[in-house]
Short mmCIF file of C-alpha atoms in Angstrom, two decimals:
data_model
loop_
_atom_site.label_atom_id
_atom_site.label_comp_id
_atom_site.label_asym_id
_atom_site.label_seq_id
_atom_site.Cartn_x
_atom_site.Cartn_y
_atom_site.Cartn_z
CA MET A 1012 -18.58 1.15 -31.37
CA SER A 1013 -20.42 3.82 -30.08
CA ILE A 1014 -20.39 5.58 -26.53
CA GLY A 1015 -23.06 6.82 -25.13
CA TYR A 1016 -23.81 8.47 -21.06
CA ALA A 1017 -27.40 9.07 -19.30
CA PRO A 1018 -27.26 12.57 -18.03
CA SER A 1019 -29.36 11.52 -14.97
CA PHE A 1020 -27.23 9.29 -14.19
CA PRO A 1021 -23.38 10.53 -13.34
CA LEU A 1022 -20.95 8.06 -14.00
CA THR A 1023 -17.70 8.83 -16.36
CA PRO A 1024 -15.97 5.71 -18.18
CA PHE A 1025 -12.49 5.40 -17.93
CA PHE A 1026 -10.51 3.14 -20.77
CA PHE A 1027 -6.77 2.10 -20.12
CA ASP A 1028 -6.51 -0.37 -23.30
CA LEU A 1029 -8.44 -2.25 -26.28
CA LEU A 1030 -8.57 -5.72 -26.59
CA LEU A 1031 -11.30 -6.78 -29.39
CA HIS A 1032 -12.85 -3.68 -31.49
CA ASP A 1033 -14.76 -5.11 -34.58
CA ASP A 1034 -14.16 -8.49 -34.26
CA GLU A 1035 -10.79 -7.83 -34.17
CA ILE A 1036 -8.95 -9.31 -30.93
CA LEU A 1037 -6.20 -6.97 -29.77
CA LEU A 1038 -4.37 -8.95 -26.77
CA ASP A 1039 -1.52 -9.54 -29.20
CA GLU A 1040 -0.68 -6.58 -30.63
CA PRO A 1041 1.84 -4.25 -28.84
CA LEU A 1042 -0.01 -1.37 -26.31
CA GLU A 1043 1.78 1.03 -28.30
CA THR A 1044 -0.52 -0.10 -31.04
CA ARG A 1045 -4.05 -0.76 -28.77
CA SER A 1046 -3.38 2.93 -27.53
CA ALA A 1047 -3.26 4.43 -30.25
CA ARG A 1048 -6.48 2.49 -32.15
CA LEU A 1049 -7.79 3.48 -28.66
CA ALA A 1050 -7.05 7.44 -29.13
CA ARG A 1051 -9.09 7.15 -32.50
CA LEU A 1052 -12.26 5.75 -30.55
CA VAL A 1053 -12.32 7.27 -27.59
CA PRO A 1054 -12.41 11.51 -26.45
CA GLN A 1055 -9.25 11.87 -24.14
CA GLU A 1056 -11.22 13.29 -20.93
CA TRP A 1057 -12.60 9.43 -21.09
CA ARG A 1058 -9.18 7.89 -21.14
CA VAL A 1059 -6.69 6.73 -18.26
CA PRO A 1060 -4.05 9.51 -18.25
CA ARG A 1061 -0.91 8.41 -20.04
CA ILE A 1062 2.12 9.13 -21.29
CA ALA A 1063 5.13 7.65 -22.73
CA ALA A 1064 7.91 9.13 -20.78
CA ALA A 1065 11.11 10.44 -22.76
CA GLY A 1066 12.69 10.77 -19.03
CA VAL A 1067 12.66 10.26 -15.38
CA ASP A 1068 12.65 13.38 -14.76
CA GLU A 1069 9.08 13.66 -17.00
CA ALA A 1070 7.97 10.62 -15.71
CA SER A 1071 8.45 11.64 -12.20
CA ARG A 1072 6.00 14.84 -13.09
CA PHE A 1073 3.41 12.12 -14.20
CA GLU A 1074 3.87 10.42 -11.37
CA ALA A 1075 3.52 13.79 -9.20
CA ASP A 1076 0.00 14.34 -10.60
CA ALA A 1077 -1.05 11.27 -10.25
CA LEU A 1078 -0.36 11.20 -6.27
CA ALA A 1079 -1.96 14.47 -6.31
CA ARG A 1080 -5.35 14.03 -7.73
CA GLY A 1081 -5.34 10.70 -4.76
CA HIS A 1082 -3.82 7.85 -7.12
CA GLU A 1083 -1.67 5.55 -4.76
CA GLY A 1084 0.61 5.35 -7.69
CA VAL A 1085 0.73 4.86 -11.11
CA MET A 1086 1.52 1.82 -13.77
CA VAL A 1087 4.64 1.57 -15.92
CA LYS A 1088 4.08 -0.89 -18.93
CA SER A 1089 6.61 -1.92 -21.75
CA LEU A 1090 5.16 0.05 -24.98
CA SER A 1091 5.86 -3.17 -27.08
CA ALA A 1092 3.79 -6.18 -24.59
CA PRO A 1093 0.82 -7.26 -25.26
CA TYR A 1094 -2.19 -7.64 -23.64
CA VAL A 1095 -1.20 -10.33 -20.15
CA ALA A 1096 -4.15 -11.18 -18.13
CA GLY A 1097 -4.07 -11.30 -14.34
CA ARG A 1098 -0.28 -11.00 -14.99
CA ARG A 1099 2.30 -8.07 -14.37
CA GLY A 1100 5.50 -9.33 -14.31
CA ALA A 1101 8.40 -7.45 -16.13
CA ALA A 1102 6.09 -5.47 -19.14
CA TRP A 1103 4.10 -4.43 -16.23
CA LEU A 1104 4.38 -2.71 -12.77
CA LYS A 1105 2.84 -1.24 -10.30
CA VAL A 1106 4.68 1.75 -8.74
CA LYS A 1107 3.38 3.09 -5.39
CA VAL A 1108 4.71 5.64 -3.47
CA ALA A 1109 4.89 4.26 0.40
CA ARG A 1110 4.58 6.36 3.29
CA THR A 1111 5.65 5.62 6.80
CA LEU A 1112 4.78 6.41 10.60
CA ASP A 1113 7.12 5.86 13.64
CA LEU A 1114 4.11 3.47 15.50
CA VAL A 1115 4.68 1.71 18.70
CA VAL A 1116 5.16 -2.23 19.61
CA LEU A 1117 2.54 -2.96 22.54
CA ALA A 1118 2.19 -7.11 21.78
CA ALA A 1119 3.98 -9.73 19.86
CA GLU A 1120 2.85 -13.40 18.58
CA TRP A 1121 4.76 -16.56 18.18
CA GLY A 1122 5.44 -16.75 14.00
CA SER A 1123 4.72 -20.74 12.93
CA GLY A 1124 6.78 -22.35 10.11
CA ARG A 1125 10.18 -20.95 9.37
CA ARG A 1126 9.61 -18.92 11.86
CA ARG A 1127 9.19 -20.94 15.11
CA GLY A 1128 10.77 -19.44 17.96
CA TRP A 1129 11.12 -16.21 17.48
CA LEU A 1130 8.30 -13.17 18.28
CA SER A 1131 7.47 -12.11 14.93
CA ASN A 1132 2.85 -10.39 14.13
CA LEU A 1133 3.78 -7.20 16.18
CA HIS A 1134 1.06 -5.06 17.84
CA LEU A 1135 1.16 -1.68 16.17
CA ALA A 1136 0.05 1.89 18.26
CA ALA A 1137 -0.01 5.28 17.41
CA ARG A 1138 -0.25 7.42 21.00
CA ASP A 1139 -3.03 9.44 22.32
CA PRO A 1140 -1.97 12.67 22.82
CA ASP A 1141 -5.03 13.24 25.01
CA THR A 1142 -4.66 10.56 27.42
CA ASP A 1143 -0.61 9.54 26.95
CA GLY A 1144 -1.43 5.98 26.04
CA PHE A 1145 -1.26 4.39 22.99
CA VAL A 1146 -4.49 3.26 20.33
CA MET A 1147 -3.96 0.23 18.69
CA LEU A 1148 -3.87 0.36 13.67
CA GLY A 1149 -3.06 -3.59 13.61
CA LYS A 1150 -0.82 -6.36 13.11
CA THR A 1151 1.97 -6.31 10.37
CA PHE A 1152 4.69 -9.74 10.17
CA LYS A 1153 6.23 -8.26 7.15
CA GLY A 1154 9.13 -6.76 6.29
CA MET A 1155 11.22 -8.45 8.75
CA THR A 1156 14.30 -10.23 8.17
CA ASP A 1157 16.19 -12.82 10.32
CA GLU A 1158 18.57 -10.79 12.04
CA MET A 1159 15.43 -8.13 12.70
CA LEU A 1160 13.38 -11.55 14.63
CA ALA A 1161 16.04 -12.34 16.02
CA TRP A 1162 16.33 -9.06 18.35
CA GLN A 1163 13.13 -8.31 18.91
CA THR A 1164 12.68 -11.32 20.48
CA LYS A 1165 15.01 -10.60 22.85
CA GLU A 1166 13.94 -7.06 23.18
CA LEU A 1167 10.71 -7.72 23.64
CA LEU A 1168 11.24 -10.84 26.70
CA ALA A 1169 12.93 -8.16 27.75
CA ARG A 1170 10.01 -6.08 27.83
CA GLU A 1171 7.70 -9.03 28.69
CA VAL A 1172 4.38 -7.66 31.17
CA GLY A 1173 1.86 -10.61 30.47
CA ARG A 1174 0.70 -13.52 28.07
CA GLU A 1175 -2.61 -14.46 26.04
CA GLY A 1176 -2.51 -17.82 24.12
CA GLN A 1177 0.74 -16.48 21.48
CA THR A 1178 -0.05 -13.71 22.63
CA VAL A 1179 3.15 -11.47 24.46
CA PHE A 1180 1.97 -8.24 25.64
CA VAL A 1181 5.29 -5.42 26.14
CA ARG A 1182 5.96 -2.02 27.57
CA PRO A 1183 5.61 0.30 25.22
CA GLU A 1184 8.90 0.84 24.66
CA LEU A 1185 9.83 0.41 21.39
CA VAL A 1186 9.60 2.32 18.44
CA VAL A 1187 8.98 0.77 15.14
CA GLU A 1188 8.95 2.56 11.66
CA VAL A 1189 6.31 1.47 9.56
CA ALA A 1190 5.88 1.38 5.46
CA PHE A 1191 2.08 1.76 4.27
CA ASN A 1192 0.23 2.77 1.03
CA GLN A 1193 -3.03 4.05 2.19
CA VAL A 1194 -4.87 4.67 6.51
CA GLN A 1195 -8.29 3.74 5.62
CA ARG A 1196 -11.34 2.99 8.09
CA SER A 1197 -11.66 0.67 9.93
CA THR A 1198 -14.29 -0.86 12.97
CA ASN A 1199 -12.01 -3.79 14.22
CA TYR A 1200 -9.98 -1.27 15.90
CA LEU A 1201 -10.72 1.61 18.76
CA GLY A 1202 -9.33 4.26 16.96
CA GLY A 1203 -11.32 3.89 14.29
CA VAL A 1204 -8.50 3.17 11.59
CA ALA A 1205 -6.29 0.82 10.01
CA LEU A 1206 -3.22 0.56 7.58
CA ARG A 1207 -3.39 -1.16 4.44
CA PHE A 1208 -0.46 -3.48 3.33
CA ALA A 1209 2.12 -2.77 6.45
CA ARG A 1210 5.46 -3.56 6.35
CA VAL A 1211 8.29 -2.74 8.33
CA LYS A 1212 11.23 -0.86 7.46
CA GLY A 1213 13.10 -0.81 10.42
CA TYR A 1214 13.81 0.48 14.46
CA ARG A 1215 14.52 3.30 15.09
CA PRO A 1216 16.66 3.49 18.86
CA ASP A 1217 16.54 7.16 18.50
CA ARG A 1218 12.81 7.30 19.21
CA GLU A 1219 10.91 7.12 22.67
CA ALA A 1220 7.49 6.03 22.45
CA ALA A 1221 6.64 9.48 23.31
CA THR A 1222 7.43 10.71 20.33
CA ALA A 1223 5.92 8.59 17.99
CA ASP A 1224 3.11 9.50 15.62
CA THR A 1225 0.15 10.50 17.01
CA ILE A 1226 -3.40 9.18 16.58
CA ASP A 1227 -4.43 12.52 15.22
CA ALA A 1228 -1.61 12.11 12.87
CA VAL A 1229 -3.01 8.85 11.04
CA ARG A 1230 -6.78 9.94 10.88
CA ALA A 1231 -5.31 12.96 9.12
CA LEU A 1232 -4.19 10.30 6.36
CA VAL A 1233 -7.27 8.66 5.79
CA THR A 1234 -7.99 7.87 1.86
#
């Protein structure tokens, strides 16, 4: 196995596993064996950083370093596990650190299926300190319990200001804590950004809409 690169084409390969070597299939070998073989063949600077953590503190430091380098999180793998394409399962877990924002609900859409009769898909917005208005960031129906769906349906209908199809528009009064993995640029909304993998953690009765997170704070999180 030989590895080379062209200086005029500035790309760096990163190898995270070794599945085939000199016609030997390694899929059923444990990760510990595959990693050791990979380390003998590929220079360290071309291998994805990894550790076999001896404890929680060491693993936490490694995770913090990964986040500082701009990664979303880490992969946690069993050293004894074979390689299984397309599946993670208990031997292969993706661990991400979710951040949260306190956002304002502008509208909600009626649910379908088992959520029929409840307002489910929330329209989320950040506060615009320049206009005292709110800037749409996206929608989410994830993370809600049945109790939350029932409560928010009652509360949102009490604040209804109009309807359009399946959408109920409301006064911007309710603040909801939303977890997300990433803020990315988007042309779908006037604010130019959108939340990736947004899900509701809970409502914030202790906060008013005038104290919700601003669109400037959201834009500062773009990666």
